[in-house]
Tab-separated table of C-alpha atoms in Angstrom:
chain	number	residue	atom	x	y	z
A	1	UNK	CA	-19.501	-23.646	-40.983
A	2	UNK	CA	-16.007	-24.398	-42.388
A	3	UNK	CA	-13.280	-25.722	-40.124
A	4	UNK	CA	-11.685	-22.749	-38.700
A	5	UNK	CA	-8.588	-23.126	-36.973
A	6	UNK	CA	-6.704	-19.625	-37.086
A	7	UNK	CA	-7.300	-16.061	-37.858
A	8	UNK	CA	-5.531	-16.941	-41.386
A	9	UNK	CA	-9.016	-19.466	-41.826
A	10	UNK	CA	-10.938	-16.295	-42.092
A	11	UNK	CA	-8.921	-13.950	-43.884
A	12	UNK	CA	-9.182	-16.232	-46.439
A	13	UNK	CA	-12.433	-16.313	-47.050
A	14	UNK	CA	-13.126	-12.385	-46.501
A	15	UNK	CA	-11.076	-12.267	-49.513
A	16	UNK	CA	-13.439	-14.061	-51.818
A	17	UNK	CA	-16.510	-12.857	-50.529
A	18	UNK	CA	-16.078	-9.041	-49.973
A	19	UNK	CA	-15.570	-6.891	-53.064
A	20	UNK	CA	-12.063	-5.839	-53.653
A	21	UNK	CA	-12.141	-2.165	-52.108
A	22	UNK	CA	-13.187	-3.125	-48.933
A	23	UNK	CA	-10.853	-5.830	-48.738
A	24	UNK	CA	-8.028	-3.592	-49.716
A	25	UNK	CA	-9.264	-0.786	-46.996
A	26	UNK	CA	-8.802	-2.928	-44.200
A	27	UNK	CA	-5.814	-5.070	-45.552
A	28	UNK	CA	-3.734	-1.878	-46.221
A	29	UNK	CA	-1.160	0.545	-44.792
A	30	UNK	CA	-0.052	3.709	-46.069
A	31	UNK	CA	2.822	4.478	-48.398
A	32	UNK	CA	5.299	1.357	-48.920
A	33	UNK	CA	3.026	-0.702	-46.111
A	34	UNK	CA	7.088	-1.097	-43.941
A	35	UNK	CA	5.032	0.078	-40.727
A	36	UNK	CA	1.691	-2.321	-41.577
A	37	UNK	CA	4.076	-5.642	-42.051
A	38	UNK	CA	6.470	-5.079	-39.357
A	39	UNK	CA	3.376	-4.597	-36.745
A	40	UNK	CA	2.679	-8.165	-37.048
A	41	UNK	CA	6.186	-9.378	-37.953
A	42	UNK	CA	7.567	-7.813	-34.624
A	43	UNK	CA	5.791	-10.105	-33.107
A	44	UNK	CA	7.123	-13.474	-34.425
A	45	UNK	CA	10.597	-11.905	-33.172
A	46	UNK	CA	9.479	-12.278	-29.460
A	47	UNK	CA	9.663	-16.443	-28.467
A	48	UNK	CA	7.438	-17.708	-25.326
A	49	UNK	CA	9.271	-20.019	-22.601
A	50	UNK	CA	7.914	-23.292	-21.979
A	51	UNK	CA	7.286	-24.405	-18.317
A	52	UNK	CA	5.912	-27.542	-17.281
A	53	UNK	CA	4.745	-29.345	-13.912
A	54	UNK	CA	2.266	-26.136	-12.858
A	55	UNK	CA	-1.052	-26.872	-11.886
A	56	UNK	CA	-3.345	-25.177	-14.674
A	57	UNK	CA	-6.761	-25.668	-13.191
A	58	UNK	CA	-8.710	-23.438	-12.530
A	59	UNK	CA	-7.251	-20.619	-15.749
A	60	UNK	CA	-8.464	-17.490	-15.889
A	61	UNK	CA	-8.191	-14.984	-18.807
A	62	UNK	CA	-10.649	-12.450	-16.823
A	63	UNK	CA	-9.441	-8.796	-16.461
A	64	UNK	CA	-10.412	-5.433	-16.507
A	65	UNK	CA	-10.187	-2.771	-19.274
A	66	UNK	CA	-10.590	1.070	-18.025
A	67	UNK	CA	-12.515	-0.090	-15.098
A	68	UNK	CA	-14.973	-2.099	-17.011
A	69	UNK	CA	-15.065	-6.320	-16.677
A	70	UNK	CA	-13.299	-8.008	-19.766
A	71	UNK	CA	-13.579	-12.262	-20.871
A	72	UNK	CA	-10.432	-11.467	-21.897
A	73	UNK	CA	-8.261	-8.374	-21.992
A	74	UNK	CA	-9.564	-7.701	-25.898
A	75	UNK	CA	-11.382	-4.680	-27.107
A	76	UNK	CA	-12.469	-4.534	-30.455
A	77	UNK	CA	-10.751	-1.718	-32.450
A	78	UNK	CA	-12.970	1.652	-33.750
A	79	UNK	CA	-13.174	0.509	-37.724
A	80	UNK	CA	-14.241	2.748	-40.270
A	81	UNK	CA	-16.636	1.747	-43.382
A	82	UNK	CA	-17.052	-1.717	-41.088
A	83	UNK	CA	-20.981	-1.485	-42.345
A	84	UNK	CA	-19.882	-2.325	-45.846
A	85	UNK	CA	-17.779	-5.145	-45.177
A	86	UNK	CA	-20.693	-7.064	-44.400
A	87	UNK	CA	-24.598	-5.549	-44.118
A	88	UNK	CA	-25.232	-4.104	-40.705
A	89	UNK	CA	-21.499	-4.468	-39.865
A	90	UNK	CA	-21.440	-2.547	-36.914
A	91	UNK	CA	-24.076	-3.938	-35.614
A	92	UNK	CA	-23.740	-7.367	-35.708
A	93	UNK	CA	-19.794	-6.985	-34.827
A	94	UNK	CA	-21.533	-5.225	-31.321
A	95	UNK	CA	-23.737	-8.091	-30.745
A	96	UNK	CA	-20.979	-10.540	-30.888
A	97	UNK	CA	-18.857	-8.521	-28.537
A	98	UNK	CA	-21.749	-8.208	-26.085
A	99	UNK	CA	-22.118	-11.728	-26.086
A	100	UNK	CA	-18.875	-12.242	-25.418
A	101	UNK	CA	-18.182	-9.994	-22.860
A	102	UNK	CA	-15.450	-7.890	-24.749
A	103	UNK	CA	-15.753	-3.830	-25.642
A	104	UNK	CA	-16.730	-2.862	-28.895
A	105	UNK	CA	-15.572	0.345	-29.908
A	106	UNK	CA	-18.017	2.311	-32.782
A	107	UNK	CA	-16.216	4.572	-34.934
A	108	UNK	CA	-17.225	8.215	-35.907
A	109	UNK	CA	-16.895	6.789	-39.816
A	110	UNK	CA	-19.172	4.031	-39.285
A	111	UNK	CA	-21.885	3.121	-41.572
A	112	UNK	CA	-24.252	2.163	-39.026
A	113	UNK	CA	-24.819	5.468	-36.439
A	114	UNK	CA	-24.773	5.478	-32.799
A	115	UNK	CA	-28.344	5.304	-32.389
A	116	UNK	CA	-28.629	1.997	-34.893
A	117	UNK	CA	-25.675	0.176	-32.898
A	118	UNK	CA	-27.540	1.378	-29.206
A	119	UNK	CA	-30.834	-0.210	-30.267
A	120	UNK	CA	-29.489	-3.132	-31.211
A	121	UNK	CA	-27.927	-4.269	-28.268
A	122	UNK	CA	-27.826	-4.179	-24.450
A	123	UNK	CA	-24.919	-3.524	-22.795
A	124	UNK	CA	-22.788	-0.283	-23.251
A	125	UNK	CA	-20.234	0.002	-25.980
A	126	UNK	CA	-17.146	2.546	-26.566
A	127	UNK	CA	-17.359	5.176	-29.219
A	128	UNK	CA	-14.325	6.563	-31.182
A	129	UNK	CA	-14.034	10.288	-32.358
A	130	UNK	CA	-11.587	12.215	-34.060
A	131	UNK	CA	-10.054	15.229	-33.360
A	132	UNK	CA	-12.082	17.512	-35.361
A	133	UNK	CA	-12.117	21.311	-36.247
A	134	UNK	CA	-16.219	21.650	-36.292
A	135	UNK	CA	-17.148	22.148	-32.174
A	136	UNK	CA	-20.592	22.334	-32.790
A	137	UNK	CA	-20.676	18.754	-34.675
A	138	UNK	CA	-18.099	17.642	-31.687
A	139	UNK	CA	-20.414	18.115	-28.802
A	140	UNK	CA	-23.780	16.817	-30.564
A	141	UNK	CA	-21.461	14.135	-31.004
A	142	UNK	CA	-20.807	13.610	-27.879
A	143	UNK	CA	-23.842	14.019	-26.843
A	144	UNK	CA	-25.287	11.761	-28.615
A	145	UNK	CA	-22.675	8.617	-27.504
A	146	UNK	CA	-23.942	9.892	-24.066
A	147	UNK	CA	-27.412	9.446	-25.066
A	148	UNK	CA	-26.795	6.317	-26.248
A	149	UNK	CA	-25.371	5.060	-22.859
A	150	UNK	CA	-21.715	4.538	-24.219
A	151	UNK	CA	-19.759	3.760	-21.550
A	152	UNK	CA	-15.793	5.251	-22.562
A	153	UNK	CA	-14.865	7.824	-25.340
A	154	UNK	CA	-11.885	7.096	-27.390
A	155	UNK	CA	-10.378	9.893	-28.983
A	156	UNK	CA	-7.868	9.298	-32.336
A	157	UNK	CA	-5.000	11.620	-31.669
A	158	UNK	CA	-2.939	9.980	-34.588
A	159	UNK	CA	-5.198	11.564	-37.996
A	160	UNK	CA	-4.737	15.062	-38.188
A	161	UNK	CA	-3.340	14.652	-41.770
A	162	UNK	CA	-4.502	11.529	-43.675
A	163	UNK	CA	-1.390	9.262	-44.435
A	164	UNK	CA	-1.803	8.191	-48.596
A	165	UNK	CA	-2.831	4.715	-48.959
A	166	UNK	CA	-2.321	3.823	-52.323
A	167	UNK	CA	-4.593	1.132	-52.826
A	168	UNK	CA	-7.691	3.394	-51.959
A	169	UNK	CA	-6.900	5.814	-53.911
A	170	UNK	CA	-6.524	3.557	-56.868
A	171	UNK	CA	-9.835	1.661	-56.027
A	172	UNK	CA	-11.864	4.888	-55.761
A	173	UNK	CA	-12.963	3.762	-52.047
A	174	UNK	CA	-16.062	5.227	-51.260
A	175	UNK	CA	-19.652	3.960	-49.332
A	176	UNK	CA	-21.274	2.936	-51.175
A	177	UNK	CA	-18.846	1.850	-53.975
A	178	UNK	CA	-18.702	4.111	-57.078
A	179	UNK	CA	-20.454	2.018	-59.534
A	180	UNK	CA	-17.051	1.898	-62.520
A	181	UNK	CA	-16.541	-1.173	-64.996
A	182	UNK	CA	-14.316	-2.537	-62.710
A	183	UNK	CA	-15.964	-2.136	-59.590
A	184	UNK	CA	-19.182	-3.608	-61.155
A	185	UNK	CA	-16.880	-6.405	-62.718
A	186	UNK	CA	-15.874	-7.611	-59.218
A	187	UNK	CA	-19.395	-6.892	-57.635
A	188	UNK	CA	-20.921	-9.362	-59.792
A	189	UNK	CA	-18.465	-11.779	-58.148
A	190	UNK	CA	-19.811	-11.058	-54.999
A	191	UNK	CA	-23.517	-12.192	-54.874
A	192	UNK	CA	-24.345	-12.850	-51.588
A	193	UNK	CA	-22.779	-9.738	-50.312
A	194	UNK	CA	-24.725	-7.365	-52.750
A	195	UNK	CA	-27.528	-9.138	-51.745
A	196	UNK	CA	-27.136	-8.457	-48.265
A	197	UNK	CA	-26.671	-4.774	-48.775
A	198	UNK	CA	-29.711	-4.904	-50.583
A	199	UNK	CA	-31.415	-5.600	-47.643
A	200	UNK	CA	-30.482	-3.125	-45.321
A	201	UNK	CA	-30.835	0.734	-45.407
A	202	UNK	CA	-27.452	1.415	-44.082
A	203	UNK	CA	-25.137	2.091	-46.551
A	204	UNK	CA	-23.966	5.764	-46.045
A	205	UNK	CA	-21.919	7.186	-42.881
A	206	UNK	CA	-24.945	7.249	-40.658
A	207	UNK	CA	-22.920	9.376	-37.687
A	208	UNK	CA	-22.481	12.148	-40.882
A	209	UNK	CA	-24.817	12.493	-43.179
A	210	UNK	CA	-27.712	14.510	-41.536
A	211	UNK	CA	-25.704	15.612	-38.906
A	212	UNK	CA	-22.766	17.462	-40.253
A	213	UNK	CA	-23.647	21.078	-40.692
A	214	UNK	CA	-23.619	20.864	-45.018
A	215	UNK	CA	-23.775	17.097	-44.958
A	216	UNK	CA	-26.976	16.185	-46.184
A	217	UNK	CA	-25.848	13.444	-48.877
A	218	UNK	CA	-23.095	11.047	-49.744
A	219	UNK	CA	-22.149	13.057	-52.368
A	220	UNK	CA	-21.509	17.036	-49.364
A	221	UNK	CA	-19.285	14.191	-47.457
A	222	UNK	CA	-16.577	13.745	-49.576
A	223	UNK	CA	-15.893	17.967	-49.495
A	224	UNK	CA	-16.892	17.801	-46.009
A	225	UNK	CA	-13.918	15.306	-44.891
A	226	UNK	CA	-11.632	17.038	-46.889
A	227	UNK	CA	-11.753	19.753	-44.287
A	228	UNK	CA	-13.199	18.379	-41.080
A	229	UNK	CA	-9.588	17.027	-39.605
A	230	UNK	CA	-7.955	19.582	-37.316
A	231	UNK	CA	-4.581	19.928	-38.671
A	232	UNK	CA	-4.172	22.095	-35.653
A	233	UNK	CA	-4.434	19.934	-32.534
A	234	UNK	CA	-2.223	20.328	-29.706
A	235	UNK	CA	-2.190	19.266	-26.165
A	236	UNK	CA	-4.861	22.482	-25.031
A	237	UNK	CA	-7.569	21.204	-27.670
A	238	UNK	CA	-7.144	17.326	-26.507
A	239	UNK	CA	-7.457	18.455	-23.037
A	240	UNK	CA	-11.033	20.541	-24.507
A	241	UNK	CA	-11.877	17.196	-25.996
A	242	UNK	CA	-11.655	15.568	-22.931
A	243	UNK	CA	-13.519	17.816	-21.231
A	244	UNK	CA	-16.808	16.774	-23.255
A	245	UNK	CA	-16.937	13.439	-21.418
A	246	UNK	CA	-17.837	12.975	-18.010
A	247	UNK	CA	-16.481	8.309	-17.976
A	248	UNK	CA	-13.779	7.131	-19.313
A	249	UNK	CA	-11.305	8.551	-22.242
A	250	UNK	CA	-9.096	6.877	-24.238
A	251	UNK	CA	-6.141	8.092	-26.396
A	252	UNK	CA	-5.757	6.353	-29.175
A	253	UNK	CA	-2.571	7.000	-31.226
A	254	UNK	CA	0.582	7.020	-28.868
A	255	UNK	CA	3.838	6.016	-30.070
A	256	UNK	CA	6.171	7.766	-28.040
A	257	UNK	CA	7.614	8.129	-25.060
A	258	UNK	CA	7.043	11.465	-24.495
A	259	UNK	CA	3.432	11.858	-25.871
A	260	UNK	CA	2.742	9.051	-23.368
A	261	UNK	CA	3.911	11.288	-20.906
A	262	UNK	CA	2.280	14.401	-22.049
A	263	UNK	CA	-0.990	12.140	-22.466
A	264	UNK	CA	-1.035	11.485	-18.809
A	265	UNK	CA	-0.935	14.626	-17.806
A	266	UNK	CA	-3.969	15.869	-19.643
A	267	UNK	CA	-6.389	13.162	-17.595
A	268	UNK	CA	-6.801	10.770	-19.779
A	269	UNK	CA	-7.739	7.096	-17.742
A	270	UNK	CA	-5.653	5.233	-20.623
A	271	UNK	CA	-3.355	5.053	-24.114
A	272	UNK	CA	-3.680	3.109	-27.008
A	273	UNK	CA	0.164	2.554	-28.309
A	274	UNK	CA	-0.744	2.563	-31.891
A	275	UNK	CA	0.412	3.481	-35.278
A	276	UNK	CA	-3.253	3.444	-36.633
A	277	UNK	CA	-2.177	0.018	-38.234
A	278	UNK	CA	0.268	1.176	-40.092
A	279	UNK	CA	-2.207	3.319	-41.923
A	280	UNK	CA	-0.577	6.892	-40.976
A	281	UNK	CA	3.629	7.291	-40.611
A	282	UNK	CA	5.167	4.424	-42.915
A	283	UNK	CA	8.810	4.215	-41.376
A	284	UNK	CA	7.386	4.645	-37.655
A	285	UNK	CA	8.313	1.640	-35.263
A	286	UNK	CA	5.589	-1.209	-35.024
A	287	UNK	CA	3.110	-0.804	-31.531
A	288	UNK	CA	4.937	-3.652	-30.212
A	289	UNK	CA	8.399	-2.641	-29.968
A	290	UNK	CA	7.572	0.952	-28.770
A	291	UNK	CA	5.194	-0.587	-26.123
A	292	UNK	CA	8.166	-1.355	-23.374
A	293	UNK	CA	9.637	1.785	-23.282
A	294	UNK	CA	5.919	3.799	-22.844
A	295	UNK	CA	4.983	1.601	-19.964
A	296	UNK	CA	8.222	1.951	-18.310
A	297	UNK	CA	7.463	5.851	-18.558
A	298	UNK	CA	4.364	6.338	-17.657
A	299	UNK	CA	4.319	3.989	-14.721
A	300	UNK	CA	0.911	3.257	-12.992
A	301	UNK	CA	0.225	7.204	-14.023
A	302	UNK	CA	-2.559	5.755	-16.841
A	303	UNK	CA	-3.505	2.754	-17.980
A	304	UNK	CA	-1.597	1.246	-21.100
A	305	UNK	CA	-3.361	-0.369	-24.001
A	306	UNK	CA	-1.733	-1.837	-27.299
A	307	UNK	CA	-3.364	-1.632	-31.024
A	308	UNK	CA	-2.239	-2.966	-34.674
A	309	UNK	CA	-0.149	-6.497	-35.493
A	310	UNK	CA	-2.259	-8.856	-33.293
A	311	UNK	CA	-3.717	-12.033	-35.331
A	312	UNK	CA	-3.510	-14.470	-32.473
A	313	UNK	CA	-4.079	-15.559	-29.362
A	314	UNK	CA	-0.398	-15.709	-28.905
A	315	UNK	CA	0.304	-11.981	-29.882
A	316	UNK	CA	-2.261	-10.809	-27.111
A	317	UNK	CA	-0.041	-12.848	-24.597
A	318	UNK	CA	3.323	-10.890	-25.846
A	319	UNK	CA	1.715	-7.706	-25.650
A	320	UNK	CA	0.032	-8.333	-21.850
A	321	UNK	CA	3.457	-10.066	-20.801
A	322	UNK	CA	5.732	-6.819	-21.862
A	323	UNK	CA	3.008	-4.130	-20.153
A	324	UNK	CA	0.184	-3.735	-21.591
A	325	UNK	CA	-3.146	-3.696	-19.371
A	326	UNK	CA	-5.203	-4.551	-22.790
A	327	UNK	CA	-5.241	-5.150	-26.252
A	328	UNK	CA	-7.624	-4.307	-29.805
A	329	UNK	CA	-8.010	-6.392	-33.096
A	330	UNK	CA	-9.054	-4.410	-35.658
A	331	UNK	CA	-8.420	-6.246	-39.003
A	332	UNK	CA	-8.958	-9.807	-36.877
A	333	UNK	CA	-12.421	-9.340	-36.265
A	334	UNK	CA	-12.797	-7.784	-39.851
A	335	UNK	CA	-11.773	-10.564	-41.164
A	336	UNK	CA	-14.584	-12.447	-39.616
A	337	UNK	CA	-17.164	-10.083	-40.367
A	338	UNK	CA	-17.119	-9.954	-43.515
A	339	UNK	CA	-16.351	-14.004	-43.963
A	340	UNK	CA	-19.401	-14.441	-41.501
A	341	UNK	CA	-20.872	-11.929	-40.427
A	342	UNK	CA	-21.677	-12.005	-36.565
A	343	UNK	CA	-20.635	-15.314	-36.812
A	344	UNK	CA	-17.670	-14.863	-38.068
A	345	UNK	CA	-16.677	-12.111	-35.156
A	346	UNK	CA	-17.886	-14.910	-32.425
A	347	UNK	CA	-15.284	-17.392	-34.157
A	348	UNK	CA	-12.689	-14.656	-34.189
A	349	UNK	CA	-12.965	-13.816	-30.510
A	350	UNK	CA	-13.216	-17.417	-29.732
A	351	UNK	CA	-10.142	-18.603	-31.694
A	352	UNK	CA	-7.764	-15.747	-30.002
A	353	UNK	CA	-9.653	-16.544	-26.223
A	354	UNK	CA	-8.541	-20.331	-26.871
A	355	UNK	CA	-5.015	-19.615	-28.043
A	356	UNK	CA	-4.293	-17.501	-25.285
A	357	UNK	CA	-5.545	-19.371	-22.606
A	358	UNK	CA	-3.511	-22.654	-24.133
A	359	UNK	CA	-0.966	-20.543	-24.476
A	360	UNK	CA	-0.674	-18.948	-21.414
A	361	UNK	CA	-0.543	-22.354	-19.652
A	362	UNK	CA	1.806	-24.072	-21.977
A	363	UNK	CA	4.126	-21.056	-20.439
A	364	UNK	CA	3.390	-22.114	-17.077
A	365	UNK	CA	0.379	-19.685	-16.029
A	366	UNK	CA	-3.239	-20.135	-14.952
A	367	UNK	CA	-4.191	-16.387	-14.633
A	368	UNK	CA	-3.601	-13.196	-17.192
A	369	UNK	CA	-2.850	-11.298	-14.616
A	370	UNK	CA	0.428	-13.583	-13.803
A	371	UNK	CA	1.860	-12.604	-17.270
A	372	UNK	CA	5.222	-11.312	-17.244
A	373	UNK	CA	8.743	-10.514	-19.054
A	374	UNK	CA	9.510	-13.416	-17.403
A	375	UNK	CA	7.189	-15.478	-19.923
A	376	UNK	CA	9.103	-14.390	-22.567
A	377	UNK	CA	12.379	-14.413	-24.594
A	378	UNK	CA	12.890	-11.300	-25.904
A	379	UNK	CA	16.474	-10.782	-28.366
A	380	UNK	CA	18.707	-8.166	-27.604
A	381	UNK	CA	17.433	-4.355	-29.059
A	382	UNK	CA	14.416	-5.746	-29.501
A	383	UNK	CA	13.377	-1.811	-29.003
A	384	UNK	CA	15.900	-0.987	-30.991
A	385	UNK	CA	19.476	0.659	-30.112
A	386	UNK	CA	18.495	4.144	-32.059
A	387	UNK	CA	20.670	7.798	-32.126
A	388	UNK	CA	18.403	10.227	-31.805
């Protein structure tokens, strides 16, 4: 295995080893990409204050996430099409997670199905839904993450209408990859990765096809996403959706103050603040700035969680410092994935676990749970000074 030091280490060698679609689907935001960048830029605004002469024995980066025991307070993020950045993608990205005693969180849009992800592993993992129009496909869906011993329900409140991502669209994104000249150019760069997905039989969106009423092949799915989204959701049919599940729920897909609030009033046991990566609004404000004010209104009412920007150690000490009770990497573990495979993941997890617990005693604490404001140095409007 390469020498890999940082996140950056294994972004760089997803890039040459996973074909240029799939690279482009996770490293992507919609429209001019303002909201993607800024979520991680935000972050390198926000400094960290040194403190020295504390006893650091004994650290601890130990928490808990929505009840459940956490290494670290790190979930890893619902990702669509994960199964074709590397073979089995889901899979082996749940393995790693197991092992390491994080959440992984399976995604409606997966390529590897509920089922294939619960017989592969041991422990209980979250599944993601979104909100959509077809009730019947909603609760066999839901039944079947129940089935499959999942152990919280996060529900995407964020995707009613698809935000344009440009790249995709000029790709032709699809699973598996519409065989073009220049797909099949840059697939024949790609050896060991085609080779992979030769070997496994998961290479459609296993929670769809076969399951969706009309969905029988790859090539129904296409007109069957095209409608599925509820363009229609309001407060009543996330409070119906949350009626489906009996642990947990999640909403993922708050970015203001007043959806936070709304959010905790509809039972929910936590929030996600997240701008879907930058994938949806391009112009909104980055997770990380918004994240102060939400906590400050929603109090101990619900449990606070913060998604897209974080690439380090570091960033998961910001967002745990200014309020948040846990945090998701998305394109981080991606990154590894597809360099690696579950290897990859396992380095991913274990370079963030290492650079916050460094971290958080270089700033003078032995415990997450210690983490404060106080541990930062935050510049003036950070949250921004706006007229509304």
């Amino acid at each position: 295995m390469p020498v890999i030091t940082e996140i950056e280490d294994l972004k760089r060698i997803y890039k040459r080893r996973v074909p240029k679609m799939f690279y482009d689907y996770a490293e992507t935001g919609s429209w001019t990409e303002q909201t993607f960048r800024e979520n991680s830029s935000d972050f390198d605004k926000l400094r960290l204050r040194q403190r020295i002469a504390v006893d650091m024995t004994g650290r601890n980066t130990a928490t808990k996430m929505v009840g459940q025991d956490v290494s670290m307070p790190v979930a890893l993020a619902p990702v669509g099409l994960t199964g074709m950045q590397h073979a089995d993608g889901e899979i082996l990205a749940a393995k790693a997670a197991e092992k390491f005693g994080v959440p992984f969180t399976l995604s409606t849009m997966s390529i590897c199905s509920i089922e294939d992800v619960a017989e592969n592993t041991e422990k209980p993992f979250w599944f993601q839904v979104y909100t959509l129009k077809d009730d019947d496909f909603m609760r066999r869906l839901v039944d079947r993450a129940k089935a499959a011993n999942c152990s919280a329900l996060v529900i995407t409140v964020d995707l009613q209408i698809m935000g344009q991502r440009h790249k995709d669209l000029k790709n032709g994104l699809s699973a598996p990859p519409k065989l073009t000249l220049r797909s099949m150019a840059n697939l024949a760069t790609k050896v060991p990765w085609g080779l992979e997905m030769l070997q496994t039989k998961r290479r459609f969106f296993g929670n769809i096809v076969g399951h969706a009423k009309g969905v029988s092949d790859p090539a129904s799915l296409s007109s069957w996403t095209a409608e599925a989204f509820d363009h229609s959701l309001d407060w009543e049919r996330i409070k119906f959706l949350r009626s489906l599940w009996d642990g947990p729920v999640i909403l993922k897909g708050i970015l203001d103050v007043e959806d936070a609030k709304m959010a905790a009033n509809v039972g929910a046991d936590a929030i996600v603040v997240s701008n879907h990566g930058g994938r949806q609004l391009d112009g909104a404000l980055s997770s990380i700035r918004m994240l102060s004010s939400i906590v400050e209104a929603v109090g101990d009412k619900i449990e606070v969680h913060l998604d897209s920007g974080i690439r380090s150690g570091q960033d998961v000490l910001k967002a745990i410092a200014m309020g948040a009770k846990g945090t998701y990497i998305g394109r981080a573990f991606v990154y590894g994935l597809g360099a690696m495979g579950e290897k990859g993941v396992t380095k991913a997890l274990e370079t963030i676990h290492k650079e916050l617990d460094t971290t958080m005693a270089l700033c003078g604490r032995r415990d997450v749970h210690d983490l404060d404001r106080s541990n930062l140095l935050i510049p003036k409007g950070f949250e921004g000074d706006w007229v509304e």
